[in-house]
Amino acid sequence: MRSLNVSPTRWVGLFALLCALLALITPAVSVKKENFKTCDQSGFCKRNRAYADTASTTSNFQSPYKLDSTSVKLEKGVLTATVLKSLSPSENVRLPLTVSFLESGVARVTMDEEKRQKGEIELRHGSKARKERYNEAEKWAIVGGTKVSTGAAVHEADDSATRVAYGPESKFEAVVTHSPFGLEFKRDGETQIKFNDRGFLNMEHWRPKVDKPKPAEGEENKEPAGEDESTWWEESFGGNTDSKPRGPESVALDISFPGYSHVFGAAEHTGPLSLKETRGGDGKYDDPYRLHNSDVFEYEMDSPMTLYGSIPFMQAQKKDSTVGVFWLSAAETWIDITKSSSSANPLSLGVGSQTTTTSHWISESGLLDVFVFLGPKPQDVIGAYGELTGYSQLPQQFAIAYHQCRWNYVTDEDVKDVDRKFDKHNIPYDVIWLDIEYTDEKKYFTWDPLTFPNPLDMQKQLDDHERKLVYIIDPHIKNTGNYPIIDEMKSKDLAVHNKDDSIYEGWCWPGSSHWVDAFNPKAKEWWKTLFKYASFKGTAKNSWLWNDMNEPSVFNGPETTMPKDNLHYGGWEHRDIHNVNGLTFVNATYDALLARDKEEERHNVRPFILTRSFYSGSQRMGAMWTGDNQAVWSHLEASIPMVLSMNIAGFPFAGADVGGFFGNPSSELLTRWYQVGTFYPFFRGHAHIDTRRREPYLLDDPYKKIITQALRLRYSLLPAWYTAFHEASTTGAPILRPNYYVHPGDEKGFAIDDQFYLGSTGLLAKPVTAEGATSTEVYFADDEKYYDYFDFWTYQGPGKHAVSAPLDTIPLFMQGGNIIPRRDRPRRSSGLMRYDPFTLVVAVGKDGDAQGTLYLDDGESFDFQQGAFIHRRFSFDGRAGSLASVDLADAGAASSKAAKEYLKSMENVRVERVVVVGAPASWEGKTEVDVSEEVGGKAKSEGVRKAALEWHAAEGGKAAWAVVRNPAVRIGAGWKLQF
Ligand code: NOJ
């Protein structure tokens, strides 16, 4: 055999080269799973799974929970009773139950523990923690919708069950079964949701620790077999021991959805939108979905592992029916999902079969507190959830445009240079971001004096083009000398405490740190003082906020967070409040920004904050993103179901780091990522400190050109986006809408999570997420025409269609029947588009008609609450051959000073073009349309004028289309075009 004569040093060189090449092709990153618990390593999760297994496999299993029939009362819309947990024939634990029937048609079930309510328990280790079960999650999560309905009435009761009719026209019914205790929720006589049907209800009651005598030396431990007590009193993981002063206190319940084959929700995870089963087997997960907000470094795809935020809200979907539950617990929670099928027809392949999905919810502590939604439409469920937890904030206009971030822009000159380069290359952007390196040695509320000597100059340059700065402030405060902020936080006792009730110290970016306790009202007041322009000198009015690491991330803490036995304001253990911790921090920042601008008489400017950690309700304060993803194709693909999942969870202002945080994307990947990002409600490019620079202007053509086109598409559709954000902020409706939401009767589309609709615009996008792809397949669920957005090629639904999608193409379609508002003039930033004219695109539906809406305001202030907005409906009537604009604003809304001023400022903003796609063939030869305008709701005295019409015949598969040139009608007024 001929051997290659290679010297040893050359071998070393070749080996190094090979390693370097391998590092290029294999992502060098993957999560350190051993840092995070599996269910088996989490005492309460393991115990409850074991409990469920016993309940499922023991013949004649009897749930020990019974309702004391003599205790049942229904007064003013609230049913109260006592559930008895039987410990022995003579010993019961008393668990007070309430079922509240709310005016919205939602039912709320709570269960507490009497002994703990009364404080009749003892804490171990001399703990100063509270004795009650945590009952303040609602204080942070719930803002409305809790008014009880006095219409709810018991319509049947005996010793075995109590039946209550409630909801709209009393169409809903709650059946409380007494022995064993369970609940059934019916709509129109049909059972939709069942509690404790499988017998998994388990409220671990308080008990004193009984020290058992240690076995004598040489003697075997002869403990009788029974419950696994090994994790009741202490639990260790990764070198940390949790002291558990209250012992075991978990709360768990099975919630079944009979006849429902799909469940969605329980964000945030990386798997598909339609949740998978979790008890093992082919294609299923082995572990439950976990909700325990964590800084999961290098998270993995298709996994039930926890991520940065938690929304314990779940929807179940079957043909033409959506129902849901919201499990209000701020403690660590695991959710098992199982499905059982009873198909009458074995060939039905799941469609039409009778599948029951069961969810098993397991929380470490706190009350049992569950809201039940009976639909029947997706929006009924999502809207009612939004009424409880608040609709998403209506952001400032700049916040929904493009954001440019990286860790880090290193000097103020660097920021100015990036800003200039965007302009030089004619690429629009609105916001540039500063990551942690702008600070003086990671001391928040300071600037590095060497690298950021002139922050105000920098912000002035940005402001010249109506651009903004976002800077980062994290909740860990550096524990160091010569830093007044830490001195003040310590002297005023505003930080989180450890289990011994002294200040807690841990490690994060600055090294040794303390954490501001945003549960403490005094800490919130203090936080307000820090953001004032006079306190944090160098910040200007165009600066906004990024709150990161607020799970909280603690580098040396258990599972990279705080010990569970740490203490917060009010004596609550960290265990009780962990998942709501991030929300409280953003809440404090939001109030601080309002206070900052109030002092400057800008009190009506809407704050912008990006948060990494979140809980139900965080949507009221700003945007979220999916944290530290990777520059690989699988992360691009997963970002779509992840963002969709946030959209159906009442928190639509969501996005992923465009380009991937870790690693260097290829030009193709980066280009495709911008095409996807164009459809993230929160659209930001971001990159890790070790990556190469990748601002869009750094790429060569065609990539640069294609990315610029994607950005321009976003800017041109900003009116449609803003309208969708407005709808979300008033109804809770998703901004990106999965197929099931838009077509709840289309079972075949329930699991689709790689395409979506944008608001109510009828725009359907199916961005490409596969390397090298030049085509894709899109699914149209309804019997409607879909026009290619760019060339008007026409597809007929329902069904799947293969579409060409080379690198320069985003598959984007207009569903017939919709009218889409745009602004087509390219500008540097969205602020510069304020007075630009509009284009309306009419996509004619199969019935010849189309509808659309536009919402518009100053994009900045709260003046819209005083009626300072424009809200129009556009209607195209094919038979009458007309397009009209009518007012959707409430009569009288425009009477305030702010409203009048706003409408005046918009008086000259016009429609410069109307494009009718799918224009009737009868228009051939027409060259004009009649334009009539209204003033103050009345036809204008000058009467009718003409505008030019161009008609283009259908060609090949492309629809006929027509353009009205410069109809010059006012965007804020009534008008009609007669074709
Ligand atoms: C973690 C965040 O997820 C990331 O986006 C940020 O760049 C780093 N923290 C540094 O602040």
mmCIF file with all atom_site columns, C-alpha atoms and ligand atoms in Angstrom, residues 308 407 435-436 472 474 509 546 548-549 612 625 627-628 657 661 684 686-687, ligand 1:
data_model
loop_
_atom_site.group_PDB
_atom_site.id
_atom_site.type_symbol
_atom_site.label_atom_id
_atom_site.label_alt_id
_atom_site.label_comp_id
_atom_site.label_asym_id
_atom_site.label_entity_id
_atom_site.label_seq_id
_atom_site.pdbx_PDB_ins_code
_atom_site.Cartn_x
_atom_site.Cartn_y
_atom_site.Cartn_z
_atom_site.occupancy
_atom_site.B_iso_or_equiv
_atom_site.pdbx_formal_charge
_atom_site.auth_seq_id
_atom_site.auth_comp_id
_atom_site.auth_asym_id
_atom_site.auth_atom_id
_atom_site.pdbx_PDB_model_num
ATOM   1  C CA . TYR A 1 308 ? -37.301 31.849 29.297 1.00 0.00 ? 308 TYR A CA 1
ATOM   2  C CA . TRP A 1 407 ? -23.653 42.427 21.303 1.00 0.00 ? 407 TRP A CA 1
ATOM   3  C CA . ASP A 1 435 ? -26.049 45.566 24.798 1.00 0.00 ? 435 ASP A CA 1
ATOM   4  C CA . ILE A 1 436 ? -24.272 45.353 28.180 1.00 0.00 ? 436 ILE A CA 1
ATOM   5  C CA . ILE A 1 472 ? -30.158 47.238 28.179 1.00 0.00 ? 472 ILE A CA 1
ATOM   6  C CA . ASP A 1 474 ? -30.782 43.897 33.744 1.00 0.00 ? 474 ASP A CA 1
ATOM   7  C CA . TRP A 1 509 ? -22.466 39.544 34.052 1.00 0.00 ? 509 TRP A CA 1
ATOM   8  C CA . TRP A 1 546 ? -34.338 46.166 27.012 1.00 0.00 ? 546 TRP A CA 1
ATOM   9  C CA . ASP A 1 548 ? -32.812 40.832 29.826 1.00 0.00 ? 548 ASP A CA 1
ATOM   10 C CA . MET A 1 549 ? -31.793 38.040 32.249 1.00 0.00 ? 549 MET A CA 1
ATOM   11 C CA . ARG A 1 612 ? -36.750 37.934 27.731 1.00 0.00 ? 612 ARG A CA 1
ATOM   12 C CA . TRP A 1 625 ? -38.106 37.506 21.865 1.00 0.00 ? 625 TRP A CA 1
ATOM   13 C CA . GLY A 1 627 ? -33.710 34.346 23.415 1.00 0.00 ? 627 GLY A CA 1
ATOM   14 C CA . ASP A 1 628 ? -30.414 32.840 22.399 1.00 0.00 ? 628 ASP A CA 1
ATOM   15 C CA . ASP A 1 657 ? -33.097 36.966 16.719 1.00 0.00 ? 657 ASP A CA 1
ATOM   16 C CA . PHE A 1 661 ? -27.660 34.665 18.026 1.00 0.00 ? 661 PHE A CA 1
ATOM   17 C CA . ARG A 1 684 ? -34.782 42.550 15.200 1.00 0.00 ? 684 ARG A CA 1
ATOM   18 C CA . HIS A 1 686 ? -29.117 40.381 16.806 1.00 0.00 ? 686 HIS A CA 1
ATOM   19 C CA . ALA A 1 687 ? -25.827 38.531 17.230 1.00 0.00 ? 687 ALA A CA 1
HETATM 20 C C1 . NOJ B 2 .   ? -28.438 37.209 26.927 1.00 0.00 ? 1   NOJ B C1 1
HETATM 21 C C2 . NOJ B 2 .   ? -29.399 37.645 25.867 1.00 0.00 ? 1   NOJ B C2 1
HETATM 22 O O1 . NOJ B 2 .   ? -30.252 36.593 25.539 1.00 0.00 ? 1   NOJ B O1 1
HETATM 23 C C3 . NOJ B 2 .   ? -28.620 38.133 24.666 1.00 0.00 ? 1   NOJ B C3 1
HETATM 24 O O2 . NOJ B 2 .   ? -29.510 38.552 23.675 1.00 0.00 ? 1   NOJ B O2 1
HETATM 25 C C4 . NOJ B 2 .   ? -27.692 39.252 25.068 1.00 0.00 ? 1   NOJ B C4 1
HETATM 26 O O3 . NOJ B 2 .   ? -26.923 39.655 23.965 1.00 0.00 ? 1   NOJ B O3 1
HETATM 27 C C5 . NOJ B 2 .   ? -26.768 38.775 26.175 1.00 0.00 ? 1   NOJ B C5 1
HETATM 28 N N1 . NOJ B 2 .   ? -27.567 38.307 27.282 1.00 0.00 ? 1   NOJ B N1 1
HETATM 29 C C6 . NOJ B 2 .   ? -25.825 39.874 26.670 1.00 0.00 ? 1   NOJ B C6 1
HETATM 30 O O4 . NOJ B 2 .   ? -26.553 40.888 27.260 1.00 0.00 ? 1   NOJ B O4 1
#
